[in-house]
JSON list of C-alpha atoms in Angstrom, two decimals:
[
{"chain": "A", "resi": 1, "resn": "UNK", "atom": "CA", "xyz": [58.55, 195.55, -32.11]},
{"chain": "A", "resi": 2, "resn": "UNK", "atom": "CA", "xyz": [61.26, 193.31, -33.49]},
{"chain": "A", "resi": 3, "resn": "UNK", "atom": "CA", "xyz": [63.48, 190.54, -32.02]},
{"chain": "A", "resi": 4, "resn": "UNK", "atom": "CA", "xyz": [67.39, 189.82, -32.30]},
{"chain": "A", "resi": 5, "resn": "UNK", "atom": "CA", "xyz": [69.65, 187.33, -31.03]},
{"chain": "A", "resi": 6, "resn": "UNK", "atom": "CA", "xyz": [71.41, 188.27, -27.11]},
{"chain": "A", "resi": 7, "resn": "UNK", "atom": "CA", "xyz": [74.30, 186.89, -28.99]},
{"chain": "A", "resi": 8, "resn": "UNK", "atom": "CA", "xyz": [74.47, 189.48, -31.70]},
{"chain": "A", "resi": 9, "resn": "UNK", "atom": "CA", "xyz": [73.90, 192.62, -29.22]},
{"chain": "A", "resi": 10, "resn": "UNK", "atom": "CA", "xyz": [76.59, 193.83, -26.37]},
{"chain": "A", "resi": 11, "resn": "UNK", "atom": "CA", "xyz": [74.83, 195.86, -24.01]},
{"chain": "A", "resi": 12, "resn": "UNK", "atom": "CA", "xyz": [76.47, 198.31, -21.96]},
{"chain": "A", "resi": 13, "resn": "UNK", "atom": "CA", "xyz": [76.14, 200.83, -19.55]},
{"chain": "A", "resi": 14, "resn": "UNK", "atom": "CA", "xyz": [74.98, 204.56, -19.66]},
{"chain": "A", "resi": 15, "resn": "UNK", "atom": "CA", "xyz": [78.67, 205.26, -18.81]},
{"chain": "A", "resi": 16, "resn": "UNK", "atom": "CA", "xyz": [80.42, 203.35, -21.82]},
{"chain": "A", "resi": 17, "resn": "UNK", "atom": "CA", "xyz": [77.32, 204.72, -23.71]},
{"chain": "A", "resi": 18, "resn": "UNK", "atom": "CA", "xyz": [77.71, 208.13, -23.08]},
{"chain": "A", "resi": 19, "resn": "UNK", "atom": "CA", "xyz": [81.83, 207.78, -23.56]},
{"chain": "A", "resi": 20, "resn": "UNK", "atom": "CA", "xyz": [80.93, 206.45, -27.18]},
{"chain": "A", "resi": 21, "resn": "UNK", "atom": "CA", "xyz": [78.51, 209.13, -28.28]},
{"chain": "A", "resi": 22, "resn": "UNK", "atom": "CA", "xyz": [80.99, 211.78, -27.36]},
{"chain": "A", "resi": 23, "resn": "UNK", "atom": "CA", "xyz": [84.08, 209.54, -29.05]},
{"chain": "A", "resi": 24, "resn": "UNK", "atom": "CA", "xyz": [85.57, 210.81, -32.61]},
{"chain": "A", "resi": 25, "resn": "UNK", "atom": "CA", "xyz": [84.33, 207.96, -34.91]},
{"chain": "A", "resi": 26, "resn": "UNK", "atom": "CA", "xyz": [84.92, 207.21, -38.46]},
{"chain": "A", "resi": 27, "resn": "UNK", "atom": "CA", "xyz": [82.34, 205.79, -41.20]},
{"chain": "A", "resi": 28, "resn": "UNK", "atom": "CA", "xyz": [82.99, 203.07, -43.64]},
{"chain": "A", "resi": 29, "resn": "UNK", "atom": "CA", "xyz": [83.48, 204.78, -47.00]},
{"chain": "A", "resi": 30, "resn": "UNK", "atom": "CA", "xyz": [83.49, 200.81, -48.98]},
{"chain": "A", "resi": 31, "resn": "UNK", "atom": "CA", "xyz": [83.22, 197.06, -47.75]},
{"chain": "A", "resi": 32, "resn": "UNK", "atom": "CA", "xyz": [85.68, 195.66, -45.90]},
{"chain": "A", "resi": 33, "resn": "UNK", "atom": "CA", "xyz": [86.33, 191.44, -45.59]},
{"chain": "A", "resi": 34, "resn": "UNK", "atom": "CA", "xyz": [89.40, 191.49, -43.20]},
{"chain": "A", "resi": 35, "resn": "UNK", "atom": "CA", "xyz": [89.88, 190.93, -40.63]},
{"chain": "A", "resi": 36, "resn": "UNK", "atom": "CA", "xyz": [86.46, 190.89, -40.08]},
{"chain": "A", "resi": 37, "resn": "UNK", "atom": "CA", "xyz": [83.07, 191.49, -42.70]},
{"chain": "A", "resi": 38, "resn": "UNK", "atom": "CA", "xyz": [82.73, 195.76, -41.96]},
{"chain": "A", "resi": 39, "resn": "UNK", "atom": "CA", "xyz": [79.67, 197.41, -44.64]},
{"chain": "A", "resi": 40, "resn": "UNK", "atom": "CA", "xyz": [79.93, 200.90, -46.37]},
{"chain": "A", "resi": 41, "resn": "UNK", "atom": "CA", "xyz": [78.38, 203.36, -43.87]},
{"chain": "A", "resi": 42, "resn": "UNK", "atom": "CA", "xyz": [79.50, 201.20, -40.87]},
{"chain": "A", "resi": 43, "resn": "UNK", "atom": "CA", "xyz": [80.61, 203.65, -37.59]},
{"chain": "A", "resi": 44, "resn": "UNK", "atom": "CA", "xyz": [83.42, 202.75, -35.59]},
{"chain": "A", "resi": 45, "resn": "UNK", "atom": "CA", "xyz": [85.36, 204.52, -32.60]},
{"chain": "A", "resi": 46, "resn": "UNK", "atom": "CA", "xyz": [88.34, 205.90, -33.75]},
{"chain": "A", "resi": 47, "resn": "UNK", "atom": "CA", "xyz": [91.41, 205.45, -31.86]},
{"chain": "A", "resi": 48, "resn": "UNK", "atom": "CA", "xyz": [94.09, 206.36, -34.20]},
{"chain": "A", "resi": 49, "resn": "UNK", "atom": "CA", "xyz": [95.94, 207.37, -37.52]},
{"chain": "A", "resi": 50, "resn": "UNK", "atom": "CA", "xyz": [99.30, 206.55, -38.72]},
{"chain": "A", "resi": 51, "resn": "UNK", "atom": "CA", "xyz": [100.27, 206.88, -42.36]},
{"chain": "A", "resi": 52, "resn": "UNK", "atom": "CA", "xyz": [97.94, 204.90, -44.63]},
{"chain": "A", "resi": 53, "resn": "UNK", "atom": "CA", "xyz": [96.31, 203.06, -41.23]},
{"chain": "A", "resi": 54, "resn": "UNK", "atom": "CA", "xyz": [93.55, 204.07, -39.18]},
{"chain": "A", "resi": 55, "resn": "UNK", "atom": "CA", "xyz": [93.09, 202.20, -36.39]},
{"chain": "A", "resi": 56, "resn": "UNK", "atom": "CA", "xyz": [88.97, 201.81, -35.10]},
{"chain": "A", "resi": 57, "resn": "UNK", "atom": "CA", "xyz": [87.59, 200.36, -32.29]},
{"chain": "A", "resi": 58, "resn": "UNK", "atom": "CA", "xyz": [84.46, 197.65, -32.42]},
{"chain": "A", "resi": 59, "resn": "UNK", "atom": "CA", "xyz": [82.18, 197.73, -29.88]},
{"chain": "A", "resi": 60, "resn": "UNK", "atom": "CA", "xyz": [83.73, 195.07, -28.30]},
{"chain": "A", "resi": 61, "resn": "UNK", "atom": "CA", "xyz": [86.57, 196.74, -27.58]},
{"chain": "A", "resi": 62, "resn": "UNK", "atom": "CA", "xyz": [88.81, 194.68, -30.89]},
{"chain": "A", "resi": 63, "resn": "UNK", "atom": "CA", "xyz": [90.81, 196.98, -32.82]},
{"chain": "A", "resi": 64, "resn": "UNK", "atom": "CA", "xyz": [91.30, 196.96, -36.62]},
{"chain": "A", "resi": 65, "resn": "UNK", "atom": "CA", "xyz": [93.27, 198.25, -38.58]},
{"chain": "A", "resi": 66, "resn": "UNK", "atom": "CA", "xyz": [91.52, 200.18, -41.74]},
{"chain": "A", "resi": 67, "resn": "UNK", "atom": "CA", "xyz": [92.96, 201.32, -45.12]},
{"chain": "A", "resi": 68, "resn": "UNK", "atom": "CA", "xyz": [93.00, 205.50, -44.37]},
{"chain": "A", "resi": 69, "resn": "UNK", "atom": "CA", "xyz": [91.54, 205.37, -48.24]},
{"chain": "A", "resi": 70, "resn": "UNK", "atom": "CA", "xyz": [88.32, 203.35, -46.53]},
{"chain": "A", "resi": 71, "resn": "UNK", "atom": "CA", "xyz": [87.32, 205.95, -43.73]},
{"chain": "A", "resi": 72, "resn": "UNK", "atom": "CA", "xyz": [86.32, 209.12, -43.19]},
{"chain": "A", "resi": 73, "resn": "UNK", "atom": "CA", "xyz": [86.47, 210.67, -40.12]},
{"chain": "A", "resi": 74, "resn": "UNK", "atom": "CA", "xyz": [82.78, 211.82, -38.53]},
{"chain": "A", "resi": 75, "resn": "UNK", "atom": "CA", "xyz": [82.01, 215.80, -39.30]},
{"chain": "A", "resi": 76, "resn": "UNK", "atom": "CA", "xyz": [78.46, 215.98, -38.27]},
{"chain": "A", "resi": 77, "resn": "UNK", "atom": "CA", "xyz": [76.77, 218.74, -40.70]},
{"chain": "A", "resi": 78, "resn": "UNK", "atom": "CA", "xyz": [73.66, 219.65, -42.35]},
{"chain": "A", "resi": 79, "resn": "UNK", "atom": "CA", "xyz": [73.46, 218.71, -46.18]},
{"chain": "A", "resi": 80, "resn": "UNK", "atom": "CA", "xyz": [75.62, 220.66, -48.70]},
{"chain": "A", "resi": 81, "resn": "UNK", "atom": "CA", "xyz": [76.14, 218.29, -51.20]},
{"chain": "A", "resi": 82, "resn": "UNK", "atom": "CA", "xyz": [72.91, 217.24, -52.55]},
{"chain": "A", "resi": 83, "resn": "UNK", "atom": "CA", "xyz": [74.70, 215.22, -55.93]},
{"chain": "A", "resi": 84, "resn": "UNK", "atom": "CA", "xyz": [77.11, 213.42, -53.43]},
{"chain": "A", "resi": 85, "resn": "UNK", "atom": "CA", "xyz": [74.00, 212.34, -51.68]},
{"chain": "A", "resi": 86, "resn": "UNK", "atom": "CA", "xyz": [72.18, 210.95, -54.61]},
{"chain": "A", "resi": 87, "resn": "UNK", "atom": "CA", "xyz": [74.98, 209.81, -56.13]},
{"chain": "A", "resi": 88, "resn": "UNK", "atom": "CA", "xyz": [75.45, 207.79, -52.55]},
{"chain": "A", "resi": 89, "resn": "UNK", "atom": "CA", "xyz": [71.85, 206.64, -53.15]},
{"chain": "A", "resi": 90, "resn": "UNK", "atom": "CA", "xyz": [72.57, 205.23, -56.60]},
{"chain": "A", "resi": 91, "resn": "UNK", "atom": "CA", "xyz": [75.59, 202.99, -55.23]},
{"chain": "A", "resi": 92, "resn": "UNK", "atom": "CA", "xyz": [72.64, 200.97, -53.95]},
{"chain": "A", "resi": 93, "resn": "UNK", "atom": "CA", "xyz": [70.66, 200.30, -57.20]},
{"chain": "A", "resi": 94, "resn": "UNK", "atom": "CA", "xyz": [71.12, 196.25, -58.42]},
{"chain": "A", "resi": 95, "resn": "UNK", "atom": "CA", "xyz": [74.12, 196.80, -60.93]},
{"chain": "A", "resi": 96, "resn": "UNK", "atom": "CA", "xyz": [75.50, 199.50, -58.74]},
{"chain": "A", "resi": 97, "resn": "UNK", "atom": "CA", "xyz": [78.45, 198.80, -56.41]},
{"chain": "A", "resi": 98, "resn": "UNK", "atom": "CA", "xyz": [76.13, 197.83, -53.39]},
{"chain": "A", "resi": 99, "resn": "UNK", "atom": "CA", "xyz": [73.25, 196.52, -55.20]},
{"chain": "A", "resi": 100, "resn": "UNK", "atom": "CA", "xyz": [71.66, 193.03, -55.12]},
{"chain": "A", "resi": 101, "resn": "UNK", "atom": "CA", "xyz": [70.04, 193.41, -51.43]},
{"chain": "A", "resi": 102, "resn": "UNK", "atom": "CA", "xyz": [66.82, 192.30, -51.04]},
{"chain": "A", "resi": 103, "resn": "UNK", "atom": "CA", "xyz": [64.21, 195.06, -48.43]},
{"chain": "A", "resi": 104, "resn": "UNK", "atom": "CA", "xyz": [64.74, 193.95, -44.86]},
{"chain": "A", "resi": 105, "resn": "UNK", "atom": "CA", "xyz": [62.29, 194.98, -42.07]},
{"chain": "A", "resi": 106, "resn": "UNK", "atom": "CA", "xyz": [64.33, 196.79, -39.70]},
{"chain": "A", "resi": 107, "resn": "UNK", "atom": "CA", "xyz": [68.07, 196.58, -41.83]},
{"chain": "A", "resi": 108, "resn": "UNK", "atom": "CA", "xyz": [70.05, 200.08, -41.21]},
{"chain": "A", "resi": 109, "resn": "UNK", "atom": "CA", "xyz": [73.14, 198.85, -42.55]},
{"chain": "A", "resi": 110, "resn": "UNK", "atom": "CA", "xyz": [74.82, 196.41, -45.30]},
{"chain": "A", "resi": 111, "resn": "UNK", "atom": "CA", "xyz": [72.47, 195.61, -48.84]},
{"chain": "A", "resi": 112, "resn": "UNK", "atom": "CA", "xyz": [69.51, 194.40, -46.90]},
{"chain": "A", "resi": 113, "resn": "UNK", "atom": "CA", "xyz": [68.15, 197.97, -45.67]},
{"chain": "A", "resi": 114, "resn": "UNK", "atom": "CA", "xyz": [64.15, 199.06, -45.61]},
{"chain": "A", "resi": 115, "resn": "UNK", "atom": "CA", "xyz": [63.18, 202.50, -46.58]},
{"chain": "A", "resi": 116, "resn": "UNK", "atom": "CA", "xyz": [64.60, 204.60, -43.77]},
{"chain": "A", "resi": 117, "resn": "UNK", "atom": "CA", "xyz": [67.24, 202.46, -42.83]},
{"chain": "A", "resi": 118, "resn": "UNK", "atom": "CA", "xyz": [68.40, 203.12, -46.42]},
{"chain": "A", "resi": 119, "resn": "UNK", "atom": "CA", "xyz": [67.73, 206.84, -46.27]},
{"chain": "A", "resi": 120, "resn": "UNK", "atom": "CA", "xyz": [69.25, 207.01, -43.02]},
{"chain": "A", "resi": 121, "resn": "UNK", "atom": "CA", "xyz": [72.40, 205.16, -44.52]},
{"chain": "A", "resi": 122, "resn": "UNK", "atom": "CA", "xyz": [72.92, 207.49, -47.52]},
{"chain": "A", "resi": 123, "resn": "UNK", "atom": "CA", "xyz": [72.86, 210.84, -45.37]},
{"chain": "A", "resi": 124, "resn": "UNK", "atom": "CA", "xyz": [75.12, 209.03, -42.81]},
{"chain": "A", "resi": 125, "resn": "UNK", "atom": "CA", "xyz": [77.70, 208.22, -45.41]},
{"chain": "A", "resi": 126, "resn": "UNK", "atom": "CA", "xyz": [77.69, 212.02, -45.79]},
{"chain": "A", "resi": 127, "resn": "UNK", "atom": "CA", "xyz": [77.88, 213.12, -42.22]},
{"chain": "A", "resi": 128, "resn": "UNK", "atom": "CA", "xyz": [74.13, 214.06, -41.83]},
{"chain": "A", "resi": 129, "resn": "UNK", "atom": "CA", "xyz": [72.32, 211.83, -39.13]},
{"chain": "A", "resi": 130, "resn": "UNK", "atom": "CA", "xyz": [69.09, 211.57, -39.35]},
{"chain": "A", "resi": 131, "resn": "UNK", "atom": "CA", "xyz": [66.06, 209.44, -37.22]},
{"chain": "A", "resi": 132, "resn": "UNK", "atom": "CA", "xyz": [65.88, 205.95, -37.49]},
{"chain": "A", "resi": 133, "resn": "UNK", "atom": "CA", "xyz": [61.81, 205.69, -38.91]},
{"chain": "A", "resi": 134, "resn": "UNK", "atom": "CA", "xyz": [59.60, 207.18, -41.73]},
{"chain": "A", "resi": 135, "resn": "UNK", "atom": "CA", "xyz": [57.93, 209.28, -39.26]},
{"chain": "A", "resi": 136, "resn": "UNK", "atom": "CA", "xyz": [60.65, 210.09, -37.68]},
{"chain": "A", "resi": 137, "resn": "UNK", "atom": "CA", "xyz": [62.19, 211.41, -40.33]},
{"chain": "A", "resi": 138, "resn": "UNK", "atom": "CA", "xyz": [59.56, 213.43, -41.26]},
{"chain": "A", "resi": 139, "resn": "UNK", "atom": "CA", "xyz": [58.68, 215.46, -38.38]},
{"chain": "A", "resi": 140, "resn": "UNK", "atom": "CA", "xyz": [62.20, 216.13, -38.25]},
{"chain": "A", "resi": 141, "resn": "UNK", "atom": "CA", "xyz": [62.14, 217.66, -42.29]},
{"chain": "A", "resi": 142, "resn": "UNK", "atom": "CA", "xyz": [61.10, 220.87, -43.30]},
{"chain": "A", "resi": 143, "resn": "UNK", "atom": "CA", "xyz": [57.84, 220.45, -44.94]},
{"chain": "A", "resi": 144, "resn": "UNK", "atom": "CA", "xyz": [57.31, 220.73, -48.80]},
{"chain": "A", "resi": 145, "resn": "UNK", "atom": "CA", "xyz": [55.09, 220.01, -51.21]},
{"chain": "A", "resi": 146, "resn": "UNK", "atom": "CA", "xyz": [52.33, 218.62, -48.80]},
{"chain": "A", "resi": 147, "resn": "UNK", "atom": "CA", "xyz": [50.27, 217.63, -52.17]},
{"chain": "A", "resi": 148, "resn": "UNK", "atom": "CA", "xyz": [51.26, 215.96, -55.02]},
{"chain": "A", "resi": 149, "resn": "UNK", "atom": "CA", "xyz": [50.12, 219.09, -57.34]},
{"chain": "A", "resi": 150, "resn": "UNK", "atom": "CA", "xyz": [52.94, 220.88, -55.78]},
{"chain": "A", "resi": 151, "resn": "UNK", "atom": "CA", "xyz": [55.84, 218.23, -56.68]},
{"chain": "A", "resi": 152, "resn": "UNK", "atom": "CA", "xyz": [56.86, 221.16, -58.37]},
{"chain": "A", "resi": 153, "resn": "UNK", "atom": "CA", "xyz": [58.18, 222.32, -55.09]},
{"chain": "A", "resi": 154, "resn": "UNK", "atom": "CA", "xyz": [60.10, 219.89, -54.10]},
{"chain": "A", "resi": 155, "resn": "UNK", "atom": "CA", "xyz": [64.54, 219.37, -54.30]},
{"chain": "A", "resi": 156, "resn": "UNK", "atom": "CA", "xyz": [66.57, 216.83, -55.41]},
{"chain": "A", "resi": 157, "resn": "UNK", "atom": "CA", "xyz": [67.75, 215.63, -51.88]},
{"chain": "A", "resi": 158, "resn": "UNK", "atom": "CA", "xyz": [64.42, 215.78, -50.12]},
{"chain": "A", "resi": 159, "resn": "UNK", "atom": "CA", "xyz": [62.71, 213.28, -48.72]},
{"chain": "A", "resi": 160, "resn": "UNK", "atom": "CA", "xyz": [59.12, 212.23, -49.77]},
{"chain": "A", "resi": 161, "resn": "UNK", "atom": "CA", "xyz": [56.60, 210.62, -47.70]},
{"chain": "A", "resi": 162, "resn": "UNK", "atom": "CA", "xyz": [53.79, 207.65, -47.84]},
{"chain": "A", "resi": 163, "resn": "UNK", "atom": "CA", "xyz": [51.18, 206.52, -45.76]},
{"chain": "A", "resi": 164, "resn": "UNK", "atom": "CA", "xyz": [48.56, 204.15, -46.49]},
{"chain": "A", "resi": 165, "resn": "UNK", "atom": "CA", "xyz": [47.00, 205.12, -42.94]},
{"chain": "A", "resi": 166, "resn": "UNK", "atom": "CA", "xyz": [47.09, 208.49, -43.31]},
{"chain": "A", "resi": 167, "resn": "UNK", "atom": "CA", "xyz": [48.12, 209.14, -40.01]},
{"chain": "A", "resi": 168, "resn": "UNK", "atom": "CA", "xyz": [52.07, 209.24, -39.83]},
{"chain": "A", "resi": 169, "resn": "UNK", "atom": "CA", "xyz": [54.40, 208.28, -42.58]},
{"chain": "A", "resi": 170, "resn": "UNK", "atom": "CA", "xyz": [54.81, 204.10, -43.20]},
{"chain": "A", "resi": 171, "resn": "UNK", "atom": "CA", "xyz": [57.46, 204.93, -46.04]},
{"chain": "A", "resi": 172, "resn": "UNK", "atom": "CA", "xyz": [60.29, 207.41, -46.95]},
{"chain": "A", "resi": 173, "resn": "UNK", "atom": "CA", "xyz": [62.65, 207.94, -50.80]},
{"chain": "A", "resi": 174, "resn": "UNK", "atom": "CA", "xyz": [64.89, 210.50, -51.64]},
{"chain": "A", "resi": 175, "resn": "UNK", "atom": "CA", "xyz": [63.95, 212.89, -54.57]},
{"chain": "A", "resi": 176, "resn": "UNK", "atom": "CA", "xyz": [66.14, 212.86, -57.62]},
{"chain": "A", "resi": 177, "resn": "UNK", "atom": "CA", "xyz": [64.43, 215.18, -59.58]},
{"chain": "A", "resi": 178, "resn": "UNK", "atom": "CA", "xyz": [62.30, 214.98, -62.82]},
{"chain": "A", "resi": 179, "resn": "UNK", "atom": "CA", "xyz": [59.55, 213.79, -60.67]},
{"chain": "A", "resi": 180, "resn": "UNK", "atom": "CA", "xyz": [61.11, 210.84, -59.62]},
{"chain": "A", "resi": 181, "resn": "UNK", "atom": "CA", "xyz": [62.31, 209.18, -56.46]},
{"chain": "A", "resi": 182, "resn": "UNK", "atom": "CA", "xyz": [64.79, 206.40, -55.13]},
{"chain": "A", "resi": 183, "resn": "UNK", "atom": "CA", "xyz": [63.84, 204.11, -52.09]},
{"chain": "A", "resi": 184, "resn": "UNK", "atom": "CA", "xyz": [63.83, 200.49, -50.83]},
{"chain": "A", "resi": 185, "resn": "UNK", "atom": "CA", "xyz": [60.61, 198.20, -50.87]},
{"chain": "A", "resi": 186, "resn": "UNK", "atom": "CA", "xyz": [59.54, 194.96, -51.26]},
{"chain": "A", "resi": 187, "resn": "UNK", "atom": "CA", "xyz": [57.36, 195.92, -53.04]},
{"chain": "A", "resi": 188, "resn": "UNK", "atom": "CA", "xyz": [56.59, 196.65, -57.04]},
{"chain": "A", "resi": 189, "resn": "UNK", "atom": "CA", "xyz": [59.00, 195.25, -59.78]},
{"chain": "A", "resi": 190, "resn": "UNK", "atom": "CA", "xyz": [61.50, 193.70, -57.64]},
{"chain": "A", "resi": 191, "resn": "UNK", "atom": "CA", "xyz": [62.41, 193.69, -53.79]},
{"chain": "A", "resi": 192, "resn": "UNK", "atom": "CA", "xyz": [65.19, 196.29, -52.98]},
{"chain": "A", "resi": 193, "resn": "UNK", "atom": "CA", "xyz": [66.48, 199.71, -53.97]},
{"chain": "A", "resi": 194, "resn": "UNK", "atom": "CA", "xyz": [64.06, 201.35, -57.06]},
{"chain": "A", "resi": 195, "resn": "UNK", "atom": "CA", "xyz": [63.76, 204.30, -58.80]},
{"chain": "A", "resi": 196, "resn": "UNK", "atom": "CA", "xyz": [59.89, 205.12, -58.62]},
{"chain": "A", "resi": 197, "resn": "UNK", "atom": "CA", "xyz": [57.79, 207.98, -60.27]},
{"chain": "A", "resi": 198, "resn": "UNK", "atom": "CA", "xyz": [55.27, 210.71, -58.56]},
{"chain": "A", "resi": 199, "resn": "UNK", "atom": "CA", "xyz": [53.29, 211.07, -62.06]},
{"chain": "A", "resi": 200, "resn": "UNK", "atom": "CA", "xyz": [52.16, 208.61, -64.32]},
{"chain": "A", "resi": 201, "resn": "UNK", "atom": "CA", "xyz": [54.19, 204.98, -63.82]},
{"chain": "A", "resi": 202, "resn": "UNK", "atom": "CA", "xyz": [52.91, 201.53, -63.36]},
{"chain": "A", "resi": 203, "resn": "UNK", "atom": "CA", "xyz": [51.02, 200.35, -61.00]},
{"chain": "A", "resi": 204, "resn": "UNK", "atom": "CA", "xyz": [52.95, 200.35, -58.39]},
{"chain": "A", "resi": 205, "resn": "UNK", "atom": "CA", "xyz": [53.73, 204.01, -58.76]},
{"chain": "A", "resi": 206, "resn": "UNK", "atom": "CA", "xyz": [50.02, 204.62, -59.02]},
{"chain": "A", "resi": 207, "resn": "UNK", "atom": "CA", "xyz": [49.47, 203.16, -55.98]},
{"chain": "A", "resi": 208, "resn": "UNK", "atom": "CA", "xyz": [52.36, 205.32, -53.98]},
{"chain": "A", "resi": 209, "resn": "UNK", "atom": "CA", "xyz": [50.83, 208.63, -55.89]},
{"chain": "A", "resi": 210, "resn": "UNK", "atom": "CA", "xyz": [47.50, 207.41, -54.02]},
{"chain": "A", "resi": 211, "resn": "UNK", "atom": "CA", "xyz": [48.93, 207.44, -50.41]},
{"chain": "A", "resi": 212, "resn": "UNK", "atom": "CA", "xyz": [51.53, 210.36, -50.75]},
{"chain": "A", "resi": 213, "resn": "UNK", "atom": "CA", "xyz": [51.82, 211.92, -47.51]},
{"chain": "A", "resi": 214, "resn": "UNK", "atom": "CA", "xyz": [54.02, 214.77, -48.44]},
{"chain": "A", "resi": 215, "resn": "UNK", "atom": "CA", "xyz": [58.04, 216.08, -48.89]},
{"chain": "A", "resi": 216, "resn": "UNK", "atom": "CA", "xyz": [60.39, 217.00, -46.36]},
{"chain": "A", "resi": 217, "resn": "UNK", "atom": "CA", "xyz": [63.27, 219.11, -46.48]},
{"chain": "A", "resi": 218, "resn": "UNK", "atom": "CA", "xyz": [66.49, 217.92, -44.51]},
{"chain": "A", "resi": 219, "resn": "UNK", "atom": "CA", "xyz": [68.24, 221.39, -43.59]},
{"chain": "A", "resi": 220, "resn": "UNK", "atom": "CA", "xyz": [69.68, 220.32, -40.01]},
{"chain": "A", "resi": 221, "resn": "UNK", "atom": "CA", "xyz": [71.45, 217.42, -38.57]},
{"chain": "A", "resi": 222, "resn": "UNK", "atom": "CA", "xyz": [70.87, 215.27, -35.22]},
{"chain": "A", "resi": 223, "resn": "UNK", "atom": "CA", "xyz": [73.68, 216.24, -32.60]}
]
């Protein structure tokens, strides 16, 4: 359970819901400042194109009017770029392009994003949608490498698991490869987006290798 400000939500009904589920949208490909503050993996109705402009729609019902260079439009698909992913996932590391967040409890969107907020922003960027939480996310994977003596098993692109309950997952990364993983915590060396190791490692790592709850493989996208 969380709380935000009435001010900062617009509620609406199932009927303007429903309309903006099944509305072409585009995705935020870089920050925007003007006219208003807009963050990379933002989604907006789309309303229109015409030359370099694409018009989008806030949820207010405001147009803006976006560089065509800044968008793409929404082509909901299973993974099939696994570098474009992690190279998405990199943009977020401190000296990257959309580094310097700190972890935030419940942030899907902008620098300050926790674990699956961040994965969940990465594979949206790339026109994958996933579930909002950890567990979420991983009953909705393909499971791999259940143990950490099969690491071996696992892709860059998948997602590995953590849970210091043992029960459902309480943390999420995305593989990179050479045994090695990228996620947000507050935790460890600094708050934010890390690079993290499944053998060997500080302390920190250590302590993730202890509650490693297993890999999942993301092979499908939500409608």
């Amino acid at each position: 359970l969380a709380w935000i400000k009435r001010s900062d939500v617009l509620e609406m009904d199932q009927t303007k819901y429903t309309s903006w589920l099944k509305a072409k949208k585009v995705i935020l490909q870089k920050e925007v400042s003007k006219p208003i503050p807009l963050y990379f993996g933002t989604q907006l109705k789309f309303v229109a194109s015409a030359g370099q402009t694409v018009t989008a729609e806030l949820p207010d019902g405001q147009k803006v009017q976006l560089n065509a260079t800044d968008v793409n439009v929404v082509s909901k698909k299973a993974p099939d770029n696994m570098n474009a992913i992690l190279n998405t996932a990199r943009l977020f590391l401190p000296q990257s392009q959309f580094g310097g967040g700190t972890y935030l409890w419940g942030g899907t969107v902008g620098k300050r994003l926790d674990c699956s907020g961040y994965v969940q922003n990465v594979f949206r960027v790339n026109h994958t949608f996933l579930p909002r939480d950890a567990d979420q996310q991983r009953l909705f994977a393909t499971p791999v490498a259940q143990t950490l003596d099969k690491i071996n098993e696992l892709q860059m692109g998948d997602l590995v698991f953590f849970s210091g309950n043992r029960k459902y997952a309480t943390h999420v990364g995305i593989y990179i490869g050479n045994h090695q993983f990228i996620h947000s915590s507050p935790k460890g060396p600094y708050e934010g987006k890390k690079i993290s190791t499944l053998q060997g490692g500080g302390d920190y790592d250590k302590f993730l290798q202890g509650i490693y709850f297993g890999g999942g493989r993301i092979g499908k996208t939500l409608p």
